[in-house]
Amino acid sequence: MPSLTPLHETYCRWDTTPPNQADVLEGLAQLVTVNLLGVHDTIQLLHREILLRTLGFTQEQSNRILARPLVQKLFKQGYSFAQSYGQNILAPALRHLNFRFPALQHKTLSPAMHYMVGALNGVMGNYLFQHQNPLALPMVFYDHYGQRLQGDLAGRVVIMVHGLCMNHLTWSKNNFGGVGEKLLAQRDHNVMLYL
């Protein structure tokens, strides 16, 4: 049986190093098992807006529909099913992958994983940090080659800071025509850092 305190597992760490592939699986396992209070209310709010805006119901009509016992029961069962599926099927499967493939601890994230983790941190980074989820990204600098900054700096330093829901790969040649490469080529002794 998986540990009830997953942060004590050997494949999961909480520190300032960028996450690896094992951290992503454990972080996702934690997310699907957490009881997100307010999700139930948010879903009902979305349904209310659909009834009001899309289907043209009045506020009173939509309140009556959503207050029906059958509708409330459907909401509750759907939420319980999703919670049960996450706790009993999805999370154990993700943790089993970490157990089965220990080499994932040493594999860096693929670009697609970087984008997914960046988006999750943009949307719920504070939550991830407060709950010590391994998906929480530390603020670290990467060099021009995508490696974590090591050692001292010399020369002119240019720091490229990405926006919300993005990551250091956002500044790559494909996205912005290699802004970093152009700045790097303009002067000798330029040091490009990507946050």
PDB file of C-alpha atoms in Angstrom:
ATOM      1  CA  MET A   1       0.000   0.000   0.000  1.00  0.00           C
ATOM      2  CA  PRO A   2       1.342   3.479  -0.833  1.00  0.00           C
ATOM      3  CA  SER A   3       2.502   5.656   2.005  1.00  0.00           C
ATOM      4  CA  LEU A   4      -0.035   8.047   3.450  1.00  0.00           C
ATOM      5  CA  THR A   5       2.763  10.588   3.636  1.00  0.00           C
ATOM      6  CA  PRO A   6       4.063  10.529   0.063  1.00  0.00           C
ATOM      7  CA  LEU A   7       6.697  13.194   0.657  1.00  0.00           C
ATOM      8  CA  HIS A   8       8.637  10.639   2.687  1.00  0.00           C
ATOM      9  CA  GLU A   9       8.942   8.297  -0.277  1.00  0.00           C
ATOM     10  CA  THR A  10      12.435   7.944  -1.709  1.00  0.00           C
ATOM     11  CA  TYR A  11      11.373   9.065  -5.172  1.00  0.00           C
ATOM     12  CA  CYS A  12       9.858  12.326  -3.981  1.00  0.00           C
ATOM     13  CA  ARG A  13      11.811  15.303  -2.738  1.00  0.00           C
ATOM     14  CA  TRP A  14      10.970  18.804  -1.639  1.00  0.00           C
ATOM     15  CA  ASP A  15      13.881  21.143  -2.231  1.00  0.00           C
ATOM     16  CA  THR A  16      15.041  23.888  -4.562  1.00  0.00           C
ATOM     17  CA  THR A  17      16.138  21.689  -7.442  1.00  0.00           C
ATOM     18  CA  PRO A  18      14.022  21.645 -10.591  1.00  0.00           C
ATOM     19  CA  PRO A  19      11.620  18.698 -10.701  1.00  0.00           C
ATOM     20  CA  ASN A  20      12.435  15.464 -12.484  1.00  0.00           C
ATOM     21  CA  GLN A  21      10.008  13.056 -14.152  1.00  0.00           C
ATOM     22  CA  ALA A  22       9.433  11.099 -10.921  1.00  0.00           C
ATOM     23  CA  ASP A  23       8.490  14.354  -9.174  1.00  0.00           C
ATOM     24  CA  VAL A  24       5.927  15.100 -11.873  1.00  0.00           C
ATOM     25  CA  LEU A  25       4.254  11.715 -11.416  1.00  0.00           C
ATOM     26  CA  GLU A  26       4.191  12.071  -7.615  1.00  0.00           C
ATOM     27  CA  GLY A  27       2.941  15.652  -7.855  1.00  0.00           C
ATOM     28  CA  LEU A  28       0.108  14.600 -10.155  1.00  0.00           C
ATOM     29  CA  ALA A  29      -0.721  11.703  -7.806  1.00  0.00           C
ATOM     30  CA  GLN A  30      -1.006  14.188  -4.951  1.00  0.00           C
ATOM     31  CA  LEU A  31      -3.211  16.496  -7.008  1.00  0.00           C
ATOM     32  CA  VAL A  32      -5.711  13.787  -7.960  1.00  0.00           C
ATOM     33  CA  THR A  33      -6.096  12.655  -4.348  1.00  0.00           C
ATOM     34  CA  VAL A  34      -6.539  16.038  -2.731  1.00  0.00           C
ATOM     35  CA  ASN A  35     -10.025  17.074  -1.704  1.00  0.00           C
ATOM     36  CA  LEU A  36     -10.348  20.369  -3.533  1.00  0.00           C
ATOM     37  CA  LEU A  37     -12.916  22.235  -1.535  1.00  0.00           C
ATOM     38  CA  GLY A  38     -14.911  24.571  -3.708  1.00  0.00           C
ATOM     39  CA  VAL A  39     -14.758  22.463  -6.867  1.00  0.00           C
ATOM     40  CA  HIS A  40     -18.322  21.295  -6.279  1.00  0.00           C
ATOM     41  CA  ASP A  41     -19.532  24.896  -5.929  1.00  0.00           C
ATOM     42  CA  THR A  42     -17.554  26.028  -8.975  1.00  0.00           C
ATOM     43  CA  ILE A  43     -19.121  23.327 -11.144  1.00  0.00           C
ATOM     44  CA  GLN A  44     -22.585  24.340  -9.957  1.00  0.00           C
ATOM     45  CA  LEU A  45     -21.759  27.965 -10.739  1.00  0.00           C
ATOM     46  CA  LEU A  46     -20.731  26.990 -14.269  1.00  0.00           C
ATOM     47  CA  HIS A  47     -23.980  25.087 -14.749  1.00  0.00           C
ATOM     48  CA  ARG A  48     -25.936  28.060 -13.455  1.00  0.00           C
ATOM     49  CA  GLU A  49     -24.200  30.338 -15.965  1.00  0.00           C
ATOM     50  CA  ILE A  50     -24.964  27.896 -18.785  1.00  0.00           C
ATOM     51  CA  LEU A  51     -28.625  27.865 -17.774  1.00  0.00           C
ATOM     52  CA  LEU A  52     -28.732  31.662 -17.595  1.00  0.00           C
ATOM     53  CA  ARG A  53     -26.616  32.758 -20.542  1.00  0.00           C
ATOM     54  CA  THR A  54     -26.815  29.922 -23.031  1.00  0.00           C
ATOM     55  CA  LEU A  55     -30.269  28.468 -22.454  1.00  0.00           C
ATOM     56  CA  GLY A  56     -31.945  31.737 -21.481  1.00  0.00           C
ATOM     57  CA  PHE A  57     -33.398  30.679 -18.132  1.00  0.00           C
ATOM     58  CA  THR A  58     -34.115  33.302 -15.497  1.00  0.00           C
ATOM     59  CA  GLN A  59     -32.216  33.407 -12.203  1.00  0.00           C
ATOM     60  CA  GLU A  60     -35.213  31.948 -10.381  1.00  0.00           C
ATOM     61  CA  GLN A  61     -35.624  29.106 -12.889  1.00  0.00           C
ATOM     62  CA  SER A  62     -31.954  28.166 -12.799  1.00  0.00           C
ATOM     63  CA  ASN A  63     -31.934  28.224  -8.976  1.00  0.00           C
ATOM     64  CA  ARG A  64     -34.979  25.931  -8.908  1.00  0.00           C
ATOM     65  CA  ILE A  65     -33.400  23.478 -11.358  1.00  0.00           C
ATOM     66  CA  LEU A  66     -30.101  23.332  -9.507  1.00  0.00           C
ATOM     67  CA  ALA A  67     -31.824  22.996  -6.112  1.00  0.00           C
ATOM     68  CA  ARG A  68     -33.716  19.854  -7.148  1.00  0.00           C
ATOM     69  CA  PRO A  69     -32.692  16.824  -5.092  1.00  0.00           C
ATOM     70  CA  LEU A  70     -31.949  14.756  -8.216  1.00  0.00           C
ATOM     71  CA  VAL A  71     -29.596  17.406  -9.596  1.00  0.00           C
ATOM     72  CA  GLN A  72     -27.858  17.778  -6.216  1.00  0.00           C
ATOM     73  CA  LYS A  73     -27.506  13.997  -6.008  1.00  0.00           C
ATOM     74  CA  LEU A  74     -25.958  13.881  -9.507  1.00  0.00           C
ATOM     75  CA  PHE A  75     -23.462  16.593  -8.574  1.00  0.00           C
ATOM     76  CA  LYS A  76     -22.517  14.787  -5.378  1.00  0.00           C
ATOM     77  CA  GLN A  77     -22.164  11.389  -7.071  1.00  0.00           C
ATOM     78  CA  GLY A  78     -20.097  12.824  -9.920  1.00  0.00           C
ATOM     79  CA  TYR A  79     -17.756  14.539  -7.486  1.00  0.00           C
ATOM     80  CA  SER A  80     -17.489  11.395  -5.332  1.00  0.00           C
ATOM     81  CA  PHE A  81     -16.748   9.285  -8.410  1.00  0.00           C
ATOM     82  CA  ALA A  82     -13.996  11.639  -9.558  1.00  0.00           C
ATOM     83  CA  GLN A  83     -12.489  11.713  -6.057  1.00  0.00           C
ATOM     84  CA  SER A  84     -12.657   7.930  -5.720  1.00  0.00           C
ATOM     85  CA  TYR A  85     -11.157   7.385  -9.181  1.00  0.00           C
ATOM     86  CA  GLY A  86      -8.262   9.680  -8.312  1.00  0.00           C
ATOM     87  CA  GLN A  87      -7.583   8.091  -4.929  1.00  0.00           C
ATOM     88  CA  ASN A  88      -8.103   4.441  -5.811  1.00  0.00           C
ATOM     89  CA  ILE A  89      -6.971   4.117  -9.425  1.00  0.00           C
ATOM     90  CA  LEU A  90      -5.049   7.064 -10.822  1.00  0.00           C
ATOM     91  CA  ALA A  91      -2.777   7.956  -7.875  1.00  0.00           C
ATOM     92  CA  PRO A  92      -1.703   4.348  -7.165  1.00  0.00           C
ATOM     93  CA  ALA A  93      -0.998   3.839 -10.876  1.00  0.00           C
ATOM     94  CA  LEU A  94       1.191   6.963 -11.013  1.00  0.00           C
ATOM     95  CA  ARG A  95       3.057   5.929  -7.866  1.00  0.00           C
ATOM     96  CA  HIS A  96       3.517   2.413  -9.237  1.00  0.00           C
ATOM     97  CA  LEU A  97       5.223   3.900 -12.301  1.00  0.00           C
ATOM     98  CA  ASN A  98       7.700   5.647 -10.002  1.00  0.00           C
ATOM     99  CA  PHE A  99       8.295   2.400  -8.126  1.00  0.00           C
ATOM    100  CA  ARG A 100       8.614   0.342 -11.307  1.00  0.00           C
ATOM    101  CA  PHE A 101      10.929   2.791 -13.119  1.00  0.00           C
ATOM    102  CA  PRO A 102      13.374   4.297 -10.584  1.00  0.00           C
ATOM    103  CA  ALA A 103      15.419   5.831 -13.419  1.00  0.00           C
ATOM    104  CA  LEU A 104      12.709   8.507 -13.711  1.00  0.00           C
ATOM    105  CA  GLN A 105      14.325  10.173 -10.683  1.00  0.00           C
ATOM    106  CA  HIS A 106      17.298  11.092 -12.857  1.00  0.00           C
ATOM    107  CA  LYS A 107      15.456  12.124 -16.019  1.00  0.00           C
ATOM    108  CA  THR A 108      14.968  15.816 -16.599  1.00  0.00           C
ATOM    109  CA  LEU A 109      11.658  17.108 -17.849  1.00  0.00           C
ATOM    110  CA  SER A 110      10.889  17.079 -21.537  1.00  0.00           C
ATOM    111  CA  PRO A 111       9.882  20.423 -23.089  1.00  0.00           C
ATOM    112  CA  ALA A 112       6.213  19.334 -23.024  1.00  0.00           C
ATOM    113  CA  MET A 113       6.493  18.523 -19.312  1.00  0.00           C
ATOM    114  CA  HIS A 114       8.159  21.890 -18.664  1.00  0.00           C
ATOM    115  CA  TYR A 115       5.201  23.620 -20.291  1.00  0.00           C
ATOM    116  CA  MET A 116       2.673  21.558 -18.313  1.00  0.00           C
ATOM    117  CA  VAL A 117       4.444  22.176 -14.995  1.00  0.00           C
ATOM    118  CA  GLY A 118       4.804  25.882 -15.826  1.00  0.00           C
ATOM    119  CA  ALA A 119       1.093  26.160 -16.584  1.00  0.00           C
ATOM    120  CA  LEU A 120       0.153  24.366 -13.358  1.00  0.00           C
ATOM    121  CA  ASN A 121       2.435  26.675 -11.373  1.00  0.00           C
ATOM    122  CA  GLY A 122       0.936  29.708 -13.063  1.00  0.00           C
ATOM    123  CA  VAL A 123      -2.577  28.653 -12.125  1.00  0.00           C
ATOM    124  CA  MET A 124      -2.015  27.080  -8.714  1.00  0.00           C
ATOM    125  CA  GLY A 125       1.625  27.658  -7.787  1.00  0.00           C
ATOM    126  CA  ASN A 126       0.844  29.026  -4.330  1.00  0.00           C
ATOM    127  CA  TYR A 127      -1.267  25.963  -3.548  1.00  0.00           C
ATOM    128  CA  LEU A 128       1.491  23.628  -4.757  1.00  0.00           C
ATOM    129  CA  PHE A 129       4.087  25.467  -2.664  1.00  0.00           C
ATOM    130  CA  GLN A 130       1.937  25.564   0.490  1.00  0.00           C
ATOM    131  CA  HIS A 131       1.211  21.837   0.259  1.00  0.00           C
ATOM    132  CA  GLN A 132       4.832  20.961  -0.597  1.00  0.00           C
ATOM    133  CA  ASN A 133       3.830  19.336  -3.861  1.00  0.00           C
ATOM    134  CA  PRO A 134       6.891  18.317  -5.913  1.00  0.00           C
ATOM    135  CA  LEU A 135       5.379  20.134  -8.903  1.00  0.00           C
ATOM    136  CA  ALA A 136       6.016  23.488  -7.200  1.00  0.00           C
ATOM    137  CA  LEU A 137       8.768  25.156  -9.183  1.00  0.00           C
ATOM    138  CA  PRO A 138      11.622  26.871  -7.379  1.00  0.00           C
ATOM    139  CA  MET A 139      12.876  30.201  -8.697  1.00  0.00           C
ATOM    140  CA  VAL A 140      16.165  29.249 -10.338  1.00  0.00           C
ATOM    141  CA  PHE A 141      18.214  30.602 -13.215  1.00  0.00           C
ATOM    142  CA  TYR A 142      19.047  28.601 -16.323  1.00  0.00           C
ATOM    143  CA  ASP A 143      21.894  29.402 -18.675  1.00  0.00           C
ATOM    144  CA  HIS A 144      21.628  29.834 -22.429  1.00  0.00           C
ATOM    145  CA  TYR A 145      21.910  26.069 -22.909  1.00  0.00           C
ATOM    146  CA  GLY A 146      19.011  25.204 -20.598  1.00  0.00           C
ATOM    147  CA  GLN A 147      21.231  24.052 -17.726  1.00  0.00           C
ATOM    148  CA  ARG A 148      20.783  25.262 -14.170  1.00  0.00           C
ATOM    149  CA  LEU A 149      23.170  28.124 -13.365  1.00  0.00           C
ATOM    150  CA  GLN A 150      26.324  26.971 -11.594  1.00  0.00           C
ATOM    151  CA  GLY A 151      29.240  29.079 -10.398  1.00  0.00           C
ATOM    152  CA  ASP A 152      30.081  32.769 -10.621  1.00  0.00           C
ATOM    153  CA  LEU A 153      29.052  35.241 -13.286  1.00  0.00           C
ATOM    154  CA  ALA A 154      31.282  37.602 -15.229  1.00  0.00           C
ATOM    155  CA  GLY A 155      30.487  40.195 -17.854  1.00  0.00           C
ATOM    156  CA  ARG A 156      27.204  41.798 -18.718  1.00  0.00           C
ATOM    157  CA  VAL A 157      24.236  39.852 -17.306  1.00  0.00           C
ATOM    158  CA  VAL A 158      20.872  39.854 -19.067  1.00  0.00           C
ATOM    159  CA  ILE A 159      17.983  38.196 -17.223  1.00  0.00           C
ATOM    160  CA  MET A 160      15.052  36.968 -19.311  1.00  0.00           C
ATOM    161  CA  VAL A 161      11.956  36.629 -17.098  1.00  0.00           C
ATOM    162  CA  HIS A 162       8.998  34.678 -18.431  1.00  0.00           C
ATOM    163  CA  GLY A 163       5.347  35.449 -17.744  1.00  0.00           C
ATOM    164  CA  LEU A 164       2.641  33.615 -15.845  1.00  0.00           C
ATOM    165  CA  CYS A 165       2.066  29.964 -16.851  1.00  0.00           C
ATOM    166  CA  MET A 166       5.313  29.902 -18.829  1.00  0.00           C
ATOM    167  CA  ASN A 167       8.835  28.565 -18.271  1.00  0.00           C
ATOM    168  CA  HIS A 168      12.431  29.296 -19.222  1.00  0.00           C
ATOM    169  CA  LEU A 169      11.945  27.517 -22.569  1.00  0.00           C
ATOM    170  CA  THR A 170       9.476  30.225 -23.601  1.00  0.00           C
ATOM    171  CA  TRP A 171      12.419  32.332 -24.750  1.00  0.00           C
ATOM    172  CA  SER A 172      13.606  29.679 -27.195  1.00  0.00           C
ATOM    173  CA  LYS A 173      14.272  30.379 -30.845  1.00  0.00           C
ATOM    174  CA  ASN A 174      10.912  28.909 -31.896  1.00  0.00           C
ATOM    175  CA  ASN A 175       8.852  31.277 -29.759  1.00  0.00           C
ATOM    176  CA  PHE A 176      10.543  34.665 -29.966  1.00  0.00           C
ATOM    177  CA  GLY A 177      13.049  34.411 -32.792  1.00  0.00           C
ATOM    178  CA  GLY A 178      15.914  33.755 -30.421  1.00  0.00           C
ATOM    179  CA  VAL A 179      15.871  37.059 -28.522  1.00  0.00           C
ATOM    180  CA  GLY A 180      18.470  35.645 -26.153  1.00  0.00           C
ATOM    181  CA  GLU A 181      20.691  34.535 -29.026  1.00  0.00           C
ATOM    182  CA  LYS A 182      20.517  37.977 -30.637  1.00  0.00           C
ATOM    183  CA  LEU A 183      21.422  39.721 -27.381  1.00  0.00           C
ATOM    184  CA  LEU A 184      24.179  37.219 -26.762  1.00  0.00           C
ATOM    185  CA  ALA A 185      25.688  37.897 -30.188  1.00  0.00           C
ATOM    186  CA  GLN A 186      25.586  41.715 -29.833  1.00  0.00           C
ATOM    187  CA  ARG A 187      28.423  42.052 -27.315  1.00  0.00           C
ATOM    188  CA  ASP A 188      31.309  40.117 -25.933  1.00  0.00           C
ATOM    189  CA  HIS A 189      30.957  38.832 -22.391  1.00  0.00           C
ATOM    190  CA  ASN A 190      27.165  38.818 -22.328  1.00  0.00           C
ATOM    191  CA  VAL A 191      25.670  36.261 -19.957  1.00  0.00           C
ATOM    192  CA  MET A 192      22.081  35.240 -20.641  1.00  0.00           C
ATOM    193  CA  LEU A 193      20.054  33.930 -17.701  1.00  0.00           C
ATOM    194  CA  TYR A 194      16.516  32.604 -17.986  1.00  0.00           C
ATOM    195  CA  LEU A 195      14.262  32.573 -14.934  1.00  0.00           C
TER     196      LEU A 195
END
